[in-house]
C-alpha cells in the first residue's frame, strides 16, 4: 500500500553525505593523480549516492565539469576517466532507472512527481505556471486584490504561517 511506501523510507542523510563526500574525495584524488581505479571508485560511490537519494545525480555534472576544468593538464586521462565514471554510474543506476520507467511509463531520473513536473516543464511537455495562473494561489490573490493588495494579502498569510509554526511549539513549553 501507499502508506508503506511513504512510511518505509528511513532517514538517509548520513549515508548520502558519506557517499557524496567520499565521491568528492575520490574525484579530487583522481584529478590530482589520474588513475582509472580512482575514477571507477568515484563512479561506484556516485551511483550509490544517487541510489540513496535523488540528489546524487549532481555527481554526474560535478564529475564532468571538474574533468573539463581541472583536466586541462592531462586531457586524455581526464576524458577517459570521466567516460569510465559515466559508464559505471549508468550500469549501477540502471535497475532504478528501469523501475522508474516501469512505474511512470517514461524514462526519468526520479520518481518524485514534483521533480518530474519540473523536468516536464523545462522540456516543454507541460505548460509553465505563468501560462495557467488560475491554478496558483499567488496569481489568484493578485488578480482578486490587485498588485499591491495581493502582495499584502500573501505577506499576511505567510506571516501568519510563520508565527504559527514558531510560537506554537513555544506555547507548549
Short mmCIF file of C-alpha atoms in Angstrom, two decimals, residues 23 27-28 30-32 34 39 59-86:
data_model
loop_
_atom_site.label_atom_id
_atom_site.label_comp_id
_atom_site.label_asym_id
_atom_site.label_seq_id
_atom_site.Cartn_x
_atom_site.Cartn_y
_atom_site.Cartn_z
CA UNK A 23 32.87 10.73 -4.15
CA UNK A 27 37.30 12.74 -7.66
CA UNK A 28 39.74 15.22 -6.16
CA UNK A 30 41.71 11.23 -9.35
CA UNK A 31 42.16 14.65 -10.85
CA UNK A 32 45.36 15.30 -8.88
CA UNK A 34 44.77 10.48 -12.66
CA UNK A 39 37.56 7.25 -11.35
CA UNK A 59 27.70 13.91 -9.04
CA UNK A 60 27.47 13.38 -12.80
CA UNK A 61 27.51 17.09 -13.55
CA UNK A 62 30.20 17.63 -10.96
CA UNK A 63 32.44 14.96 -12.42
CA UNK A 64 32.06 16.16 -15.99
CA UNK A 65 32.51 19.80 -15.01
CA UNK A 66 35.52 19.09 -12.84
CA UNK A 67 37.10 16.90 -15.54
CA UNK A 68 36.65 19.71 -18.06
CA UNK A 69 38.02 22.42 -15.80
CA UNK A 70 40.78 20.58 -13.96
CA UNK A 71 41.73 18.10 -16.67
CA UNK A 72 43.49 20.59 -18.92
CA UNK A 73 46.94 19.29 -17.90
CA UNK A 74 46.17 15.71 -18.92
CA UNK A 75 43.04 15.95 -21.07
CA UNK A 76 43.10 12.38 -22.40
CA UNK A 77 43.33 10.84 -18.95
CA UNK A 78 40.63 13.16 -17.58
CA UNK A 79 38.28 12.42 -20.50
CA UNK A 80 38.81 8.67 -20.31
CA UNK A 81 38.37 8.77 -16.53
CA UNK A 82 35.12 10.73 -16.88
CA UNK A 83 33.92 8.23 -19.50
CA UNK A 84 34.71 5.32 -17.17
CA UNK A 85 32.87 7.15 -14.39
CA UNK A 86 29.78 7.62 -16.60
#
